[in-house]
Amino acid sequence: QVQLAESGGGSVQAGGSLLLSCAASGSATTNYCMAWFRQPPGKQREGVAAMSLFSKPTYADSVKGRFTISRDNDKNTLYLLMNTLKPEDTAMYYCAFFWGTTECARFHEYSIWGQGTQVTVSS
């Protein structure tokens, strides 16, 4: 069983940065797809970024050029560096896992989730 725990959320003004972390435990996740999702208030959850050891990072159009997904395989931790934050980035951010090794941008396949970390961007 894979368990995910997000951290690093908080409140920041527009233009600022945050680094989200997702610690994975229970099983090694190095070879498999992991992703960041977000759910703004009143909206559906959407995929933000995804990657694996065998799949290059992919991003939603709304965050390209601003967000960077990365992994520290020794720590079994997934990161999301968010730069130039905008008020529309305000959402609950979730880490997710998928038992695949390629095509990690298939966001509908993800079904293992962390509890989420809140990101609030003010103008």
JSON list of C-alpha atoms in Angstrom, two decimals:
[
{"chain": "A", "resi": 1, "resn": "GLN", "atom": "CA", "xyz": [0.00, 0.00, 0.00]},
{"chain": "A", "resi": 2, "resn": "VAL", "atom": "CA", "xyz": [1.31, 3.43, -1.00]},
{"chain": "A", "resi": 3, "resn": "GLN", "atom": "CA", "xyz": [0.64, 6.32, 1.36]},
{"chain": "A", "resi": 4, "resn": "LEU", "atom": "CA", "xyz": [1.24, 9.95, 0.44]},
{"chain": "A", "resi": 5, "resn": "ALA", "atom": "CA", "xyz": [1.66, 12.98, 2.69]},
{"chain": "A", "resi": 6, "resn": "GLU", "atom": "CA", "xyz": [1.79, 16.52, 1.30]},
{"chain": "A", "resi": 7, "resn": "SER", "atom": "CA", "xyz": [3.33, 19.53, 3.00]},
{"chain": "A", "resi": 8, "resn": "GLY", "atom": "CA", "xyz": [4.51, 23.03, 2.15]},
{"chain": "A", "resi": 9, "resn": "GLY", "atom": "CA", "xyz": [1.24, 24.80, 1.47]},
{"chain": "A", "resi": 10, "resn": "GLY", "atom": "CA", "xyz": [0.43, 28.20, 2.87]},
{"chain": "A", "resi": 11, "resn": "SER", "atom": "CA", "xyz": [-0.55, 31.76, 2.05]},
{"chain": "A", "resi": 12, "resn": "VAL", "atom": "CA", "xyz": [1.50, 33.91, -0.29]},
{"chain": "A", "resi": 13, "resn": "GLN", "atom": "CA", "xyz": [1.05, 37.10, -2.26]},
{"chain": "A", "resi": 14, "resn": "ALA", "atom": "CA", "xyz": [0.81, 37.09, -6.04]},
{"chain": "A", "resi": 15, "resn": "GLY", "atom": "CA", "xyz": [4.23, 36.76, -7.62]},
{"chain": "A", "resi": 16, "resn": "GLY", "atom": "CA", "xyz": [5.62, 34.72, -4.75]},
{"chain": "A", "resi": 17, "resn": "SER", "atom": "CA", "xyz": [6.80, 31.13, -4.64]},
{"chain": "A", "resi": 18, "resn": "LEU", "atom": "CA", "xyz": [6.07, 27.95, -2.71]},
{"chain": "A", "resi": 19, "resn": "LEU", "atom": "CA", "xyz": [7.66, 24.50, -2.67]},
{"chain": "A", "resi": 20, "resn": "LEU", "atom": "CA", "xyz": [5.28, 21.62, -2.07]},
{"chain": "A", "resi": 21, "resn": "SER", "atom": "CA", "xyz": [6.57, 18.24, -0.94]},
{"chain": "A", "resi": 22, "resn": "CYS", "atom": "CA", "xyz": [4.97, 14.80, -1.07]},
{"chain": "A", "resi": 23, "resn": "ALA", "atom": "CA", "xyz": [6.53, 12.05, 1.02]},
{"chain": "A", "resi": 24, "resn": "ALA", "atom": "CA", "xyz": [5.69, 8.54, -0.18]},
{"chain": "A", "resi": 25, "resn": "SER", "atom": "CA", "xyz": [5.76, 5.54, 2.12]},
{"chain": "A", "resi": 26, "resn": "GLY", "atom": "CA", "xyz": [4.66, 1.92, 2.15]},
{"chain": "A", "resi": 27, "resn": "SER", "atom": "CA", "xyz": [6.20, 0.98, -1.19]},
{"chain": "A", "resi": 28, "resn": "ALA", "atom": "CA", "xyz": [8.99, 2.22, -3.40]},
{"chain": "A", "resi": 29, "resn": "THR", "atom": "CA", "xyz": [7.57, 4.62, -5.97]},
{"chain": "A", "resi": 30, "resn": "THR", "atom": "CA", "xyz": [10.69, 5.39, -7.97]},
{"chain": "A", "resi": 31, "resn": "ASN", "atom": "CA", "xyz": [9.60, 3.56, -11.14]},
{"chain": "A", "resi": 32, "resn": "TYR", "atom": "CA", "xyz": [5.98, 4.69, -11.16]},
{"chain": "A", "resi": 33, "resn": "CYS", "atom": "CA", "xyz": [3.96, 7.72, -12.17]},
{"chain": "A", "resi": 34, "resn": "MET", "atom": "CA", "xyz": [3.30, 10.44, -9.64]},
{"chain": "A", "resi": 35, "resn": "ALA", "atom": "CA", "xyz": [1.44, 13.68, -10.13]},
{"chain": "A", "resi": 36, "resn": "TRP", "atom": "CA", "xyz": [0.19, 16.86, -8.56]},
{"chain": "A", "resi": 37, "resn": "PHE", "atom": "CA", "xyz": [-3.48, 17.77, -8.77]},
{"chain": "A", "resi": 38, "resn": "ARG", "atom": "CA", "xyz": [-5.35, 20.79, -7.50]},
{"chain": "A", "resi": 39, "resn": "GLN", "atom": "CA", "xyz": [-8.96, 21.58, -6.72]},
{"chain": "A", "resi": 40, "resn": "PRO", "atom": "CA", "xyz": [-9.99, 25.24, -6.59]},
{"chain": "A", "resi": 41, "resn": "PRO", "atom": "CA", "xyz": [-13.04, 26.12, -4.49]},
{"chain": "A", "resi": 42, "resn": "GLY", "atom": "CA", "xyz": [-16.22, 25.05, -6.24]},
{"chain": "A", "resi": 43, "resn": "LYS", "atom": "CA", "xyz": [-14.38, 23.38, -9.13]},
{"chain": "A", "resi": 44, "resn": "GLN", "atom": "CA", "xyz": [-13.38, 19.86, -10.10]},
{"chain": "A", "resi": 45, "resn": "ARG", "atom": "CA", "xyz": [-9.97, 18.43, -9.33]},
{"chain": "A", "resi": 46, "resn": "GLU", "atom": "CA", "xyz": [-7.54, 18.85, -12.22]},
{"chain": "A", "resi": 47, "resn": "GLY", "atom": "CA", "xyz": [-4.11, 17.52, -13.07]},
{"chain": "A", "resi": 48, "resn": "VAL", "atom": "CA", "xyz": [-1.25, 20.00, -12.71]},
{"chain": "A", "resi": 49, "resn": "ALA", "atom": "CA", "xyz": [1.94, 18.06, -13.42]},
{"chain": "A", "resi": 50, "resn": "ALA", "atom": "CA", "xyz": [3.12, 14.45, -13.69]},
{"chain": "A", "resi": 51, "resn": "MET", "atom": "CA", "xyz": [6.30, 12.45, -14.12]},
{"chain": "A", "resi": 52, "resn": "SER", "atom": "CA", "xyz": [8.08, 9.16, -13.52]},
{"chain": "A", "resi": 53, "resn": "LEU", "atom": "CA", "xyz": [11.57, 7.80, -13.91]},
{"chain": "A", "resi": 54, "resn": "PHE", "atom": "CA", "xyz": [10.66, 6.88, -17.49]},
{"chain": "A", "resi": 55, "resn": "SER", "atom": "CA", "xyz": [8.31, 9.73, -18.40]},
{"chain": "A", "resi": 56, "resn": "LYS", "atom": "CA", "xyz": [9.39, 13.32, -18.85]},
{"chain": "A", "resi": 57, "resn": "PRO", "atom": "CA", "xyz": [7.51, 15.92, -16.82]},
{"chain": "A", "resi": 58, "resn": "THR", "atom": "CA", "xyz": [4.28, 17.20, -18.31]},
{"chain": "A", "resi": 59, "resn": "TYR", "atom": "CA", "xyz": [2.29, 20.24, -17.21]},
{"chain": "A", "resi": 60, "resn": "ALA", "atom": "CA", "xyz": [-1.12, 21.74, -17.52]},
{"chain": "A", "resi": 61, "resn": "ASP", "atom": "CA", "xyz": [-1.13, 24.73, -19.85]},
{"chain": "A", "resi": 62, "resn": "SER", "atom": "CA", "xyz": [-2.08, 27.03, -16.98]},
{"chain": "A", "resi": 63, "resn": "VAL", "atom": "CA", "xyz": [1.19, 26.36, -15.11]},
{"chain": "A", "resi": 64, "resn": "LYS", "atom": "CA", "xyz": [3.73, 25.83, -17.89]},
{"chain": "A", "resi": 65, "resn": "GLY", "atom": "CA", "xyz": [6.78, 28.00, -17.39]},
{"chain": "A", "resi": 66, "resn": "ARG", "atom": "CA", "xyz": [5.90, 28.69, -13.76]},
{"chain": "A", "resi": 67, "resn": "PHE", "atom": "CA", "xyz": [5.73, 25.30, -12.00]},
{"chain": "A", "resi": 68, "resn": "THR", "atom": "CA", "xyz": [8.38, 22.58, -11.91]},
{"chain": "A", "resi": 69, "resn": "ILE", "atom": "CA", "xyz": [7.79, 18.98, -10.82]},
{"chain": "A", "resi": 70, "resn": "SER", "atom": "CA", "xyz": [10.76, 16.96, -9.60]},
{"chain": "A", "resi": 71, "resn": "ARG", "atom": "CA", "xyz": [11.68, 13.95, -7.46]},
{"chain": "A", "resi": 72, "resn": "ASP", "atom": "CA", "xyz": [14.30, 13.01, -4.93]},
{"chain": "A", "resi": 73, "resn": "ASN", "atom": "CA", "xyz": [14.43, 9.26, -5.35]},
{"chain": "A", "resi": 74, "resn": "ASP", "atom": "CA", "xyz": [16.71, 8.73, -2.35]},
{"chain": "A", "resi": 75, "resn": "LYS", "atom": "CA", "xyz": [14.12, 10.41, -0.12]},
{"chain": "A", "resi": 76, "resn": "ASN", "atom": "CA", "xyz": [11.16, 8.94, -2.04]},
{"chain": "A", "resi": 77, "resn": "THR", "atom": "CA", "xyz": [9.72, 12.44, -2.22]},
{"chain": "A", "resi": 78, "resn": "LEU", "atom": "CA", "xyz": [7.93, 14.35, -4.98]},
{"chain": "A", "resi": 79, "resn": "TYR", "atom": "CA", "xyz": [8.18, 18.14, -5.22]},
{"chain": "A", "resi": 80, "resn": "LEU", "atom": "CA", "xyz": [6.31, 20.93, -6.91]},
{"chain": "A", "resi": 81, "resn": "LEU", "atom": "CA", "xyz": [8.11, 24.25, -7.13]},
{"chain": "A", "resi": 82, "resn": "MET", "atom": "CA", "xyz": [5.56, 26.97, -7.83]},
{"chain": "A", "resi": 83, "resn": "ASN", "atom": "CA", "xyz": [6.91, 30.31, -9.02]},
{"chain": "A", "resi": 84, "resn": "THR", "atom": "CA", "xyz": [5.14, 33.49, -10.05]},
{"chain": "A", "resi": 85, "resn": "LEU", "atom": "CA", "xyz": [2.00, 32.44, -8.24]},
{"chain": "A", "resi": 86, "resn": "LYS", "atom": "CA", "xyz": [-1.32, 33.93, -9.28]},
{"chain": "A", "resi": 87, "resn": "PRO", "atom": "CA", "xyz": [-4.59, 34.25, -7.36]},
{"chain": "A", "resi": 88, "resn": "GLU", "atom": "CA", "xyz": [-6.11, 31.66, -9.72]},
{"chain": "A", "resi": 89, "resn": "ASP", "atom": "CA", "xyz": [-3.58, 29.13, -8.40]},
{"chain": "A", "resi": 90, "resn": "THR", "atom": "CA", "xyz": [-5.46, 29.12, -5.10]},
{"chain": "A", "resi": 91, "resn": "ALA", "atom": "CA", "xyz": [-6.57, 25.53, -4.47]},
{"chain": "A", "resi": 92, "resn": "MET", "atom": "CA", "xyz": [-6.14, 22.43, -2.40]},
{"chain": "A", "resi": 93, "resn": "TYR", "atom": "CA", "xyz": [-3.13, 20.65, -3.88]},
{"chain": "A", "resi": 94, "resn": "TYR", "atom": "CA", "xyz": [-2.93, 16.86, -3.84]},
{"chain": "A", "resi": 95, "resn": "CYS", "atom": "CA", "xyz": [-0.17, 14.38, -4.52]},
{"chain": "A", "resi": 96, "resn": "ALA", "atom": "CA", "xyz": [-1.27, 11.25, -6.40]},
{"chain": "A", "resi": 97, "resn": "PHE", "atom": "CA", "xyz": [0.08, 7.87, -7.48]},
{"chain": "A", "resi": 98, "resn": "PHE", "atom": "CA", "xyz": [-0.59, 5.66, -10.50]},
{"chain": "A", "resi": 99, "resn": "TRP", "atom": "CA", "xyz": [0.65, 2.09, -11.11]},
{"chain": "A", "resi": 100, "resn": "GLY", "atom": "CA", "xyz": [2.11, 2.97, -14.45]},
{"chain": "A", "resi": 101, "resn": "THR", "atom": "CA", "xyz": [5.64, 3.74, -15.60]},
{"chain": "A", "resi": 102, "resn": "THR", "atom": "CA", "xyz": [4.94, 5.67, -18.79]},
{"chain": "A", "resi": 103, "resn": "GLU", "atom": "CA", "xyz": [2.23, 8.00, -20.11]},
{"chain": "A", "resi": 104, "resn": "CYS", "atom": "CA", "xyz": [1.96, 9.66, -16.71]},
{"chain": "A", "resi": 105, "resn": "ALA", "atom": "CA", "xyz": [-0.16, 12.50, -18.09]},
{"chain": "A", "resi": 106, "resn": "ARG", "atom": "CA", "xyz": [-3.16, 10.14, -18.13]},
{"chain": "A", "resi": 107, "resn": "PHE", "atom": "CA", "xyz": [-4.56, 12.02, -15.14]},
{"chain": "A", "resi": 108, "resn": "HIS", "atom": "CA", "xyz": [-7.81, 10.08, -15.07]},
{"chain": "A", "resi": 109, "resn": "GLU", "atom": "CA", "xyz": [-5.88, 6.93, -14.07]},
{"chain": "A", "resi": 110, "resn": "TYR", "atom": "CA", "xyz": [-4.75, 8.26, -10.68]},
{"chain": "A", "resi": 111, "resn": "SER", "atom": "CA", "xyz": [-6.62, 6.86, -7.70]},
{"chain": "A", "resi": 112, "resn": "ILE", "atom": "CA", "xyz": [-4.23, 6.97, -4.71]},
{"chain": "A", "resi": 113, "resn": "TRP", "atom": "CA", "xyz": [-4.21, 10.35, -3.02]},
{"chain": "A", "resi": 114, "resn": "GLY", "atom": "CA", "xyz": [-2.70, 12.27, -0.17]},
{"chain": "A", "resi": 115, "resn": "GLN", "atom": "CA", "xyz": [-4.77, 14.41, 2.17]},
{"chain": "A", "resi": 116, "resn": "GLY", "atom": "CA", "xyz": [-3.86, 17.64, 0.39]},
{"chain": "A", "resi": 117, "resn": "THR", "atom": "CA", "xyz": [-2.21, 20.92, 1.32]},
{"chain": "A", "resi": 118, "resn": "GLN", "atom": "CA", "xyz": [-3.89, 24.30, 0.93]},
{"chain": "A", "resi": 119, "resn": "VAL", "atom": "CA", "xyz": [-2.33, 27.01, -1.22]},
{"chain": "A", "resi": 120, "resn": "THR", "atom": "CA", "xyz": [-3.82, 30.49, -1.03]},
{"chain": "A", "resi": 121, "resn": "VAL", "atom": "CA", "xyz": [-2.54, 33.29, -3.27]},
{"chain": "A", "resi": 122, "resn": "SER", "atom": "CA", "xyz": [-3.70, 36.82, -2.56]},
{"chain": "A", "resi": 123, "resn": "SER", "atom": "CA", "xyz": [-3.53, 39.83, -4.85]}
]
